């Protein structure tokens, strides 16, 4: 029996006496304090006014308000109901600011106007009520009534604009990248790390009306974005900073002002932006006795599987500890990785640990201690401890932090289970957190509990477009390194890990930008498209921007399609196929085989890349810099570079290099890419380097020049061998120009000119054909079959059309010729003959369809990835379910067992199947929640079994069984407990091609949910 749940919050509560902490001041004696008054008092009329430079005081009877201007657009309002100002946060959160601005005030009779050159805060007298206006008189916000308080909290009430939207409040799990309008959000530590929780809360929000508010407090907050808006903090004082933004980038401006006040996000080391790996090695109860040095064997797994990994936490488990620290640190360094440690036992030994080689500090919930100050101090102290004892940059992780933590660490969403739901709710979480100045937010790949091969792969794909992420092992039934599930998952995970590695120059440039602007790389659509009416709605909830140029729409269901992808204004290019879309538009259905993350690039992008590396440390003085260019109009991108590890960049040791792209707005014309001189210097800077360009034109250029005409190469192999030259690959994503240069000085500007080509999409983008494929296509190993491909002509008819398939090694495919012409706008279904390899695995396989054709006077290509399932032979006669090949299997703990009950984490370690005293030789033992898919091919008429909870559970547990056929529920059991009799099952299956046997927990506790499919058998022709 396994409970398979580690309750960290409960453990910490026990360690710290958290129940007393949560009881408030006085701890266990809190019940002796007199109850706080629940009567609401609203501030009265102004009875006095005083001005002292940029600070203004307004009294209202016993209460006193204070307004302090910080900058032209930032000011602070405080209210002390008893006239005595307090500041529990002191200098913990708000950083020292510069000289206050020049201000002026004027008595307008009914109000006082307190003004800078940019804003005017109106303080109405009867009663005291505030309203903010811009210099042109337009209103930003206004109080619907004066500030009010009870003995428990202080509340501000604001009038809500007709279309006003709200964002922020830190990490709000399952929410955040769409508007909080009409919703209530909590800002506090709640130890709920799942959907609906709010770890790493921030008492800050921003409005589409162009302002933001930061409550300067450690008290829990509640923000109700109803009409009117009420924002309260659980303390009898009011203390808030206000930020006024302006223009189309008002939200970015507000985030910038907020992070001017509380601290800009830190710049991680480059290894910190590579994936990390966490586990307990010493005294690991889940994995048996190991030593800390065993971590090096796992590190070797990354190297041997050619997978990037930047750092490893080697003691990530309660009571885990460590040994041989210096040797471990050196071993990791030899493998291009950094050492990290979990700070469960505090940071008293941090100096010695850092000197031994530690470069990452993970802070657990224990660091919350007696409130937010303790958490924030832990972040700052651990960050500073790394920097005080090495030349490295501070790099910490925390699951429960507060305002200000963005300047010292990554905010991590805590311990979760790997499921499709986990992927779904995480998508809006991290982009939404960016709206609160949190530049690095993330969750473990596939959680730390549960998980499966598919959920791991799907989760890893999209998290490569976050700034930081890690995988945590030791708590699930199997370890969670990206090669553990075997093929095809290992290869897919490797491809995405290496894609992130190649994109590090792009991502690192945004990391540097965040240190200047406060705006993180991972962004909700509304941040870049504030005037798009759909960007703040559910239409954009499950997608985000990675920088300004990548739109990521993760797959969060067990499917090979992604529904309803919203693309905002502009031209967007499918990263894998080169297909162009004109936004705003919604893609109803996107083909997304397991290896395909729906990913789009904004036209005009110039993306710097490091090609072909496993670790950033693999780069040498001779390594190339690549630019991936999607030409449209005049655009630019500035690359940021430094040594990636030390703090020398803070003293100016860094360099920038701008790429300028000049291209037609659309259609035919010349394209030029100018790489300007690199400005600045740092240790290890390349004085010269070769460059590579992939320019997505869709049209072959007449010639390519670099000073003089470059040599034209005629094949991919010739290009790969050449030191310099160019090649047009018609079959690469709709047509890509590949350019390679010899080493060029980084101190000198140069321009690559593509003559007689076009903007992205080709000379006539609308003439491109679109490929699609019906879902659910199947074939058999070694068996000749066909794959259906739909070819849809664009604005021009297609002629000379052929369709071929790019297939795995050992497969065979025959190019299909399409007779005649395909009229403009018409669709032709083409059947392409294909024979999988004799040893093709029973699994979903990705094929790429490639159509070659002539349209609008040009030779063109279009391509599309599609999923084909290789199926086993269908069962015959009387077939035991445990003897068949399973298409997929998920299980609540460990693997589902054949002819045994559910066991531990290994295969075949269960006991005999026993229900109500009867032992069965055949059957399947599972642990809820579980699902097993089996291919029947329409050959079977019925399924029979006896089901129930195995006798080994001794009477407890509660589950329901169900049988699904081709996605439809055919039969469901009542709730069964460990005390229930075995329930016979007899389900008709006429014509069903695929069946799924499911066991589901029904009472919220999976303890003892060992569901048996005893004597499970299919009756087939």
mmCIF file of N, CA, C and O in Angstrom, residues 91-167:
data_model
loop_
_atom_site.group_PDB
_atom_site.id
_atom_site.type_symbol
_atom_site.label_atom_id
_atom_site.label_comp_id
_atom_site.label_asym_id
_atom_site.label_seq_id
_atom_site.Cartn_x
_atom_site.Cartn_y
_atom_site.Cartn_z
ATOM 1 N N UNK A 91 12.662 48.987 5.811
ATOM 2 C CA UNK A 91 13.381 49.047 4.544
ATOM 3 C C UNK A 91 13.541 47.653 3.943
ATOM 4 O O UNK A 91 14.405 47.416 3.120
ATOM 5 N N UNK A 92 12.675 46.707 4.333
ATOM 6 C CA UNK A 92 12.762 45.344 3.817
ATOM 7 C C UNK A 92 12.423 45.288 2.324
ATOM 8 O O UNK A 92 13.081 44.595 1.545
ATOM 9 N N UNK A 93 11.351 45.959 1.943
ATOM 10 C CA UNK A 93 10.814 45.813 0.587
ATOM 11 C C UNK A 93 11.155 47.018 -0.271
ATOM 12 O O UNK A 93 11.734 46.879 -1.347
ATOM 13 N N UNK A 94 10.785 48.193 0.211
ATOM 14 C CA UNK A 94 11.011 49.408 -0.583
ATOM 15 C C UNK A 94 12.468 49.816 -0.478
ATOM 16 O O UNK A 94 13.016 49.974 0.617
ATOM 17 N N UNK A 95 13.098 50.001 -1.638
ATOM 18 C CA UNK A 95 14.497 50.383 -1.683
ATOM 19 C C UNK A 95 14.642 51.891 -1.540
ATOM 20 O O UNK A 95 13.691 52.646 -1.806
ATOM 21 N N UNK A 96 15.812 52.359 -1.147
ATOM 22 C CA UNK A 96 16.028 53.808 -1.101
ATOM 23 C C UNK A 96 15.779 54.432 -2.473
ATOM 24 O O UNK A 96 16.203 53.899 -3.500
ATOM 25 N N UNK A 97 15.092 55.540 -2.472
ATOM 26 C CA UNK A 97 14.760 56.225 -3.713
ATOM 27 C C UNK A 97 15.559 57.529 -3.815
ATOM 28 O O UNK A 97 16.154 58.004 -2.849
ATOM 29 N N UNK A 98 15.566 58.083 -4.991
ATOM 30 C CA UNK A 98 16.298 59.324 -5.210
ATOM 31 C C UNK A 98 15.566 60.525 -4.631
ATOM 32 O O UNK A 98 14.610 60.387 -3.861
ATOM 33 N N UNK A 99 16.039 61.696 -5.004
ATOM 34 C CA UNK A 99 15.410 62.922 -4.535
ATOM 35 C C UNK A 99 13.962 62.961 -5.006
ATOM 36 O O UNK A 99 13.659 62.605 -6.146
ATOM 37 N N UNK A 100 13.049 63.371 -4.130
ATOM 38 C CA UNK A 100 11.652 63.470 -4.558
ATOM 39 C C UNK A 100 11.486 64.575 -5.605
ATOM 40 O O UNK A 100 12.323 65.478 -5.718
ATOM 41 N N UNK A 101 10.424 64.529 -6.368
ATOM 42 C CA UNK A 101 10.218 65.535 -7.416
ATOM 43 C C UNK A 101 9.756 66.867 -6.823
ATOM 44 O O UNK A 101 9.342 66.941 -5.658
ATOM 45 N N UNK A 102 9.830 67.870 -7.634
ATOM 46 C CA UNK A 102 9.251 69.153 -7.240
ATOM 47 C C UNK A 102 7.736 69.032 -7.343
ATOM 48 O O UNK A 102 7.199 68.526 -8.319
ATOM 49 N N UNK A 103 7.054 69.467 -6.322
ATOM 50 C CA UNK A 103 5.590 69.384 -6.315
ATOM 51 C C UNK A 103 5.006 70.760 -6.004
ATOM 52 O O UNK A 103 5.703 71.675 -5.570
ATOM 53 N N UNK A 104 3.709 70.845 -6.211
ATOM 54 C CA UNK A 104 2.992 72.080 -5.877
ATOM 55 C C UNK A 104 1.599 71.682 -5.392
ATOM 56 O O UNK A 104 1.115 70.585 -5.683
ATOM 57 N N UNK A 105 0.976 72.579 -4.646
ATOM 58 C CA UNK A 105 -0.374 72.294 -4.184
ATOM 59 C C UNK A 105 -1.234 73.535 -4.315
ATOM 60 O O UNK A 105 -0.737 74.664 -4.367
ATOM 61 N N UNK A 106 -2.533 73.291 -4.394
ATOM 62 C CA UNK A 106 -3.462 74.413 -4.517
ATOM 63 C C UNK A 106 -4.771 74.037 -3.844
ATOM 64 O O UNK A 106 -5.258 72.914 -3.984
ATOM 65 N N UNK A 107 -5.320 75.002 -3.086
ATOM 66 C CA UNK A 107 -6.616 74.799 -2.437
ATOM 67 C C UNK A 107 -7.694 75.196 -3.433
ATOM 68 O O UNK A 107 -7.807 76.362 -3.820
ATOM 69 N N UNK A 108 -8.496 74.200 -3.875
ATOM 70 C CA UNK A 108 -9.547 74.459 -4.863
ATOM 71 C C UNK A 108 -10.915 74.646 -4.217
ATOM 72 O O UNK A 108 -11.931 74.602 -4.882
ATOM 73 N N UNK A 109 -10.950 74.823 -2.935
ATOM 74 C CA UNK A 109 -12.224 74.995 -2.242
ATOM 75 C C UNK A 109 -12.758 73.669 -1.754
ATOM 76 O O UNK A 109 -12.758 73.390 -0.552
ATOM 77 N N UNK A 110 -13.217 72.827 -2.671
ATOM 78 C CA UNK A 110 -13.761 71.528 -2.266
ATOM 79 C C UNK A 110 -12.680 70.459 -2.124
ATOM 80 O O UNK A 110 -12.955 69.350 -1.646
ATOM 81 N N UNK A 111 -11.453 70.851 -2.533
ATOM 82 C CA UNK A 111 -10.379 69.844 -2.509
ATOM 83 C C UNK A 111 -9.034 70.535 -2.508
ATOM 84 O O UNK A 111 -8.916 71.733 -2.798
ATOM 85 N N UNK A 112 -8.005 69.759 -2.213
ATOM 86 C CA UNK A 112 -6.629 70.169 -2.414
ATOM 87 C C UNK A 112 -6.091 69.418 -3.632
ATOM 88 O O UNK A 112 -6.290 68.202 -3.773
ATOM 89 N N UNK A 113 -5.385 70.116 -4.518
ATOM 90 C CA UNK A 113 -4.696 69.500 -5.642
ATOM 91 C C UNK A 113 -3.217 69.395 -5.317
ATOM 92 O O UNK A 113 -2.552 70.422 -5.062
ATOM 93 N N UNK A 114 -2.694 68.182 -5.321
ATOM 94 C CA UNK A 114 -1.286 67.925 -5.034
ATOM 95 C C UNK A 114 -0.668 67.433 -6.342
ATOM 96 O O UNK A 114 -1.026 66.357 -6.830
ATOM 97 N N UNK A 115 0.280 68.193 -6.907
ATOM 98 C CA UNK A 115 0.660 67.947 -8.294
ATOM 99 C C UNK A 115 2.162 67.843 -8.498
ATOM 100 O O UNK A 115 2.968 68.486 -7.810
ATOM 101 N N UNK A 116 2.522 66.988 -9.483
ATOM 102 C CA UNK A 116 3.844 67.008 -10.118
ATOM 103 C C UNK A 116 3.625 67.459 -11.550
ATOM 104 O O UNK A 116 2.514 67.838 -11.930
ATOM 105 N N UNK A 117 4.647 67.390 -12.368
ATOM 106 C CA UNK A 117 4.477 67.749 -13.765
ATOM 107 C C UNK A 117 3.659 66.739 -14.547
ATOM 108 O O UNK A 117 3.206 67.025 -15.662
ATOM 109 N N UNK A 118 3.449 65.533 -13.970
ATOM 110 C CA UNK A 118 2.757 64.472 -14.700
ATOM 111 C C UNK A 118 1.373 64.157 -14.162
ATOM 112 O O UNK A 118 0.484 63.784 -14.925
ATOM 113 N N UNK A 119 1.187 64.260 -12.844
ATOM 114 C CA UNK A 119 -0.091 63.851 -12.253
ATOM 115 C C UNK A 119 -0.535 64.848 -11.198
ATOM 116 O O UNK A 119 0.274 65.614 -10.662
ATOM 117 N N UNK A 120 -1.843 64.797 -10.912
ATOM 118 C CA UNK A 120 -2.423 65.568 -9.817
ATOM 119 C C UNK A 120 -3.261 64.630 -8.964
ATOM 120 O O UNK A 120 -4.157 63.932 -9.473
ATOM 121 N N UNK A 121 -2.949 64.567 -7.691
ATOM 122 C CA UNK A 121 -3.764 63.818 -6.749
ATOM 123 C C UNK A 121 -4.732 64.798 -6.096
ATOM 124 O O UNK A 121 -4.308 65.742 -5.421
ATOM 125 N N UNK A 122 -6.016 64.557 -6.332
ATOM 126 C CA UNK A 122 -7.031 65.408 -5.715
ATOM 127 C C UNK A 122 -7.421 64.817 -4.359
ATOM 128 O O UNK A 122 -7.734 63.618 -4.273
ATOM 129 N N UNK A 123 -7.372 65.652 -3.321
ATOM 130 C CA UNK A 123 -7.785 65.241 -1.982
ATOM 131 C C UNK A 123 -9.048 66.018 -1.630
ATOM 132 O O UNK A 123 -8.980 67.200 -1.243
ATOM 133 N N UNK A 124 -10.209 65.393 -1.845
ATOM 134 C CA UNK A 124 -11.475 66.057 -1.547
ATOM 135 C C UNK A 124 -11.660 66.158 -0.032
ATOM 136 O O UNK A 124 -11.205 65.294 0.723
ATOM 137 N N UNK A 125 -12.351 67.208 0.391
ATOM 138 C CA UNK A 125 -12.380 67.550 1.817
ATOM 139 C C UNK A 125 -13.550 66.945 2.583
ATOM 140 O O UNK A 125 -13.392 66.609 3.762
ATOM 141 N N UNK A 126 -14.713 66.840 1.978
ATOM 142 C CA UNK A 126 -15.917 66.480 2.716
ATOM 143 C C UNK A 126 -16.649 65.326 2.043
ATOM 144 O O UNK A 126 -17.484 65.589 1.167
ATOM 145 N N UNK A 127 -16.326 64.115 2.446
ATOM 146 C CA UNK A 127 -15.257 63.696 3.358
ATOM 147 C C UNK A 127 -13.935 63.562 2.593
ATOM 148 O O UNK A 127 -13.898 63.768 1.374
ATOM 149 N N UNK A 128 -12.869 63.166 3.310
ATOM 150 C CA UNK A 128 -11.571 62.972 2.667
ATOM 151 C C UNK A 128 -11.691 61.805 1.677
ATOM 152 O O UNK A 128 -12.037 60.686 2.046
ATOM 153 N N UNK A 129 -11.405 62.115 0.428
ATOM 154 C CA UNK A 129 -11.485 61.111 -0.630
ATOM 155 C C UNK A 129 -10.484 61.496 -1.707
ATOM 156 O O UNK A 129 -10.322 62.674 -2.024
ATOM 157 N N UNK A 130 -9.777 60.493 -2.247
ATOM 158 C CA UNK A 130 -8.705 60.765 -3.209
ATOM 159 C C UNK A 130 -9.136 60.394 -4.633
ATOM 160 O O UNK A 130 -9.924 59.468 -4.844
ATOM 161 N N UNK A 131 -8.562 61.123 -5.592
ATOM 162 C CA UNK A 131 -8.740 60.812 -7.017
ATOM 163 C C UNK A 131 -7.476 61.236 -7.746
ATOM 164 O O UNK A 131 -6.902 62.301 -7.446
ATOM 165 N N UNK A 132 -7.050 60.439 -8.688
ATOM 166 C CA UNK A 132 -5.819 60.724 -9.430
ATOM 167 C C UNK A 132 -6.156 61.140 -10.844
ATOM 168 O O UNK A 132 -6.955 60.478 -11.535
ATOM 169 N N UNK A 133 -5.508 62.222 -11.297
ATOM 170 C CA UNK A 133 -5.702 62.731 -12.658
ATOM 171 C C UNK A 133 -4.343 62.957 -13.305
ATOM 172 O O UNK A 133 -3.352 63.225 -12.616
ATOM 173 N N UNK A 134 -4.324 62.848 -14.614
ATOM 174 C CA UNK A 134 -3.101 63.170 -15.359
ATOM 175 C C UNK A 134 -2.999 64.682 -15.549
ATOM 176 O O UNK A 134 -3.940 65.437 -15.254
ATOM 177 N N UNK A 135 -1.855 65.088 -16.089
ATOM 178 C CA UNK A 135 -1.630 66.527 -16.266
ATOM 179 C C UNK A 135 -2.647 67.143 -17.209
ATOM 180 O O UNK A 135 -2.960 68.335 -17.104
ATOM 181 N N UNK A 136 -3.195 66.312 -18.135
ATOM 182 C CA UNK A 136 -4.185 66.855 -19.070
ATOM 183 C C UNK A 136 -5.594 66.870 -18.489
ATOM 184 O O UNK A 136 -6.558 67.222 -19.170
ATOM 185 N N UNK A 137 -5.727 66.473 -17.231
ATOM 186 C CA UNK A 137 -7.023 66.495 -16.563
ATOM 187 C C UNK A 137 -7.784 65.182 -16.611
ATOM 188 O O UNK A 137 -8.792 65.029 -15.904
ATOM 189 N N UNK A 138 -7.345 64.240 -17.404
ATOM 190 C CA UNK A 138 -8.066 62.975 -17.499
ATOM 191 C C UNK A 138 -7.913 62.186 -16.209
ATOM 192 O O UNK A 138 -6.849 62.165 -15.595
ATOM 193 N N UNK A 139 -8.998 61.516 -15.821
ATOM 194 C CA UNK A 139 -8.988 60.788 -14.557
ATOM 195 C C UNK A 139 -8.350 59.414 -14.730
ATOM 196 O O UNK A 139 -8.600 58.710 -15.693
ATOM 197 N N UNK A 140 -7.521 59.050 -13.761
ATOM 198 C CA UNK A 140 -6.897 57.728 -13.747
ATOM 199 C C UNK A 140 -7.693 56.804 -12.844
ATOM 200 O O UNK A 140 -8.080 55.705 -13.235
ATOM 201 N N UNK A 141 -7.928 57.206 -11.618
ATOM 202 C CA UNK A 141 -8.781 56.465 -10.697
ATOM 203 C C UNK A 141 -9.379 57.426 -9.693
ATOM 204 O O UNK A 141 -8.884 58.531 -9.499
ATOM 205 N N UNK A 142 -10.446 56.976 -9.039
ATOM 206 C CA UNK A 142 -11.039 57.789 -7.975
ATOM 207 C C UNK A 142 -11.678 56.870 -6.954
ATOM 208 O O UNK A 142 -12.178 55.793 -7.291
ATOM 209 N N UNK A 143 -11.630 57.288 -5.706
ATOM 210 C CA UNK A 143 -12.276 56.523 -4.650
ATOM 211 C C UNK A 143 -13.786 56.718 -4.712
ATOM 212 O O UNK A 143 -14.271 57.850 -4.853
ATOM 213 N N UNK A 144 -14.513 55.600 -4.621
ATOM 214 C CA UNK A 144 -15.968 55.683 -4.572
ATOM 215 C C UNK A 144 -16.438 56.157 -3.200
ATOM 216 O O UNK A 144 -17.522 56.728 -3.064
ATOM 217 N N UNK A 145 -15.613 55.888 -2.187
ATOM 218 C CA UNK A 145 -15.832 56.443 -0.854
ATOM 219 C C UNK A 145 -14.472 56.505 -0.181
ATOM 220 O O UNK A 145 -13.488 55.959 -0.676
ATOM 221 N N UNK A 146 -14.435 57.165 0.968
ATOM 222 C CA UNK A 146 -13.162 57.324 1.643
ATOM 223 C C UNK A 146 -12.621 56.020 2.205
ATOM 224 O O UNK A 146 -13.324 55.008 2.298
ATOM 225 N N UNK A 147 -11.358 56.036 2.579
ATOM 226 C CA UNK A 147 -10.736 54.874 3.199
ATOM 227 C C UNK A 147 -11.509 54.480 4.453
ATOM 228 O O UNK A 147 -11.966 55.340 5.206
ATOM 229 N N UNK A 148 -11.643 53.153 4.655
ATOM 230 C CA UNK A 148 -12.416 52.685 5.795
ATOM 231 C C UNK A 148 -11.665 51.580 6.507
ATOM 232 O O UNK A 148 -10.764 50.950 5.940
ATOM 233 N N UNK A 149 -12.047 51.336 7.757
ATOM 234 C CA UNK A 149 -11.337 50.327 8.535
ATOM 235 C C UNK A 149 -12.250 49.726 9.596
ATOM 236 O O UNK A 149 -13.262 50.289 9.988
ATOM 237 N N UNK A 150 -11.858 48.508 9.976
ATOM 238 C CA UNK A 150 -12.438 47.860 11.149
ATOM 239 C C UNK A 150 -11.276 47.532 12.064
ATOM 240 O O UNK A 150 -10.132 47.917 11.800
ATOM 241 N N UNK A 151 -11.538 46.775 13.107
ATOM 242 C CA UNK A 151 -10.433 46.346 13.957
ATOM 243 C C UNK A 151 -9.549 45.313 13.293
ATOM 244 O O UNK A 151 -8.474 45.002 13.804
ATOM 245 N N UNK A 152 -10.003 44.771 12.136
ATOM 246 C CA UNK A 152 -9.265 43.697 11.484
ATOM 247 C C UNK A 152 -8.587 44.105 10.184
ATOM 248 O O UNK A 152 -7.585 43.521 9.794
ATOM 249 N N UNK A 153 -9.139 45.082 9.471
ATOM 250 C CA UNK A 153 -8.581 45.401 8.161
ATOM 251 C C UNK A 153 -8.874 46.840 7.769
ATOM 252 O O UNK A 153 -9.715 47.511 8.370
ATOM 253 N N UNK A 154 -8.128 47.300 6.758
ATOM 254 C CA UNK A 154 -8.324 48.627 6.180
ATOM 255 C C UNK A 154 -8.580 48.459 4.689
ATOM 256 O O UNK A 154 -7.882 47.689 4.022
ATOM 257 N N UNK A 155 -9.572 49.173 4.160
ATOM 258 C CA UNK A 155 -10.056 48.937 2.802
ATOM 259 C C UNK A 155 -10.069 50.239 2.020
ATOM 260 O O UNK A 155 -10.469 51.291 2.541
ATOM 261 N N UNK A 156 -9.643 50.130 0.761
ATOM 262 C CA UNK A 156 -9.846 51.233 -0.187
ATOM 263 C C UNK A 156 -10.920 50.802 -1.177
ATOM 264 O O UNK A 156 -10.933 49.650 -1.642
ATOM 265 N N UNK A 157 -11.802 51.725 -1.524
ATOM 266 C CA UNK A 157 -12.906 51.453 -2.440
ATOM 267 C C UNK A 157 -12.773 52.379 -3.647
ATOM 268 O O UNK A 157 -12.818 53.603 -3.499
ATOM 269 N N UNK A 158 -12.578 51.770 -4.826
ATOM 270 C CA UNK A 158 -12.378 52.540 -6.051
ATOM 271 C C UNK A 158 -13.529 52.324 -7.021
ATOM 272 O O UNK A 158 -14.060 51.206 -7.137
ATOM 273 N N UNK A 159 -13.911 53.399 -7.718
ATOM 274 C CA UNK A 159 -14.885 53.261 -8.798
ATOM 275 C C UNK A 159 -14.248 52.439 -9.925
ATOM 276 O O UNK A 159 -13.059 52.578 -10.207
ATOM 277 N N UNK A 160 -15.031 51.562 -10.532
ATOM 278 C CA UNK A 160 -14.501 50.713 -11.599
ATOM 279 C C UNK A 160 -14.940 51.233 -12.955
ATOM 280 O O UNK A 160 -16.126 51.532 -13.160
ATOM 281 N N UNK A 161 -14.004 51.339 -13.884
ATOM 282 C CA UNK A 161 -14.320 51.794 -15.226
ATOM 283 C C UNK A 161 -15.148 50.774 -15.986
ATOM 284 O O UNK A 161 -15.133 49.576 -15.680
ATOM 285 N N UNK A 162 -15.853 51.251 -17.026
ATOM 286 C CA UNK A 162 -16.775 50.390 -17.771
ATOM 287 C C UNK A 162 -16.071 49.171 -18.357
ATOM 288 O O UNK A 162 -16.594 48.062 -18.332
ATOM 289 N N UNK A 163 -14.889 49.347 -18.884
ATOM 290 C CA UNK A 163 -14.160 48.223 -19.467
ATOM 291 C C UNK A 163 -12.850 47.945 -18.765
ATOM 292 O O UNK A 163 -11.959 47.293 -19.337
ATOM 293 N N UNK A 164 -12.726 48.415 -17.537
ATOM 294 C CA UNK A 164 -11.449 48.318 -16.831
ATOM 295 C C UNK A 164 -11.117 46.874 -16.474
ATOM 296 O O UNK A 164 -11.949 46.126 -15.975
ATOM 297 N N UNK A 165 -9.874 46.481 -16.750
ATOM 298 C CA UNK A 165 -9.386 45.134 -16.460
ATOM 299 C C UNK A 165 -8.271 45.213 -15.418
ATOM 300 O O UNK A 165 -7.577 46.230 -15.310
ATOM 301 N N UNK A 166 -8.072 44.096 -14.699
ATOM 302 C CA UNK A 166 -7.122 44.093 -13.593
ATOM 303 C C UNK A 166 -6.228 42.855 -13.664
ATOM 304 O O UNK A 166 -6.683 41.766 -14.012
ATOM 305 N N UNK A 167 -4.963 43.045 -13.283
ATOM 306 C CA UNK A 167 -3.973 41.974 -13.348
ATOM 307 C C UNK A 167 -3.067 42.070 -12.120
ATOM 308 O O UNK A 167 -3.061 43.058 -11.400
#
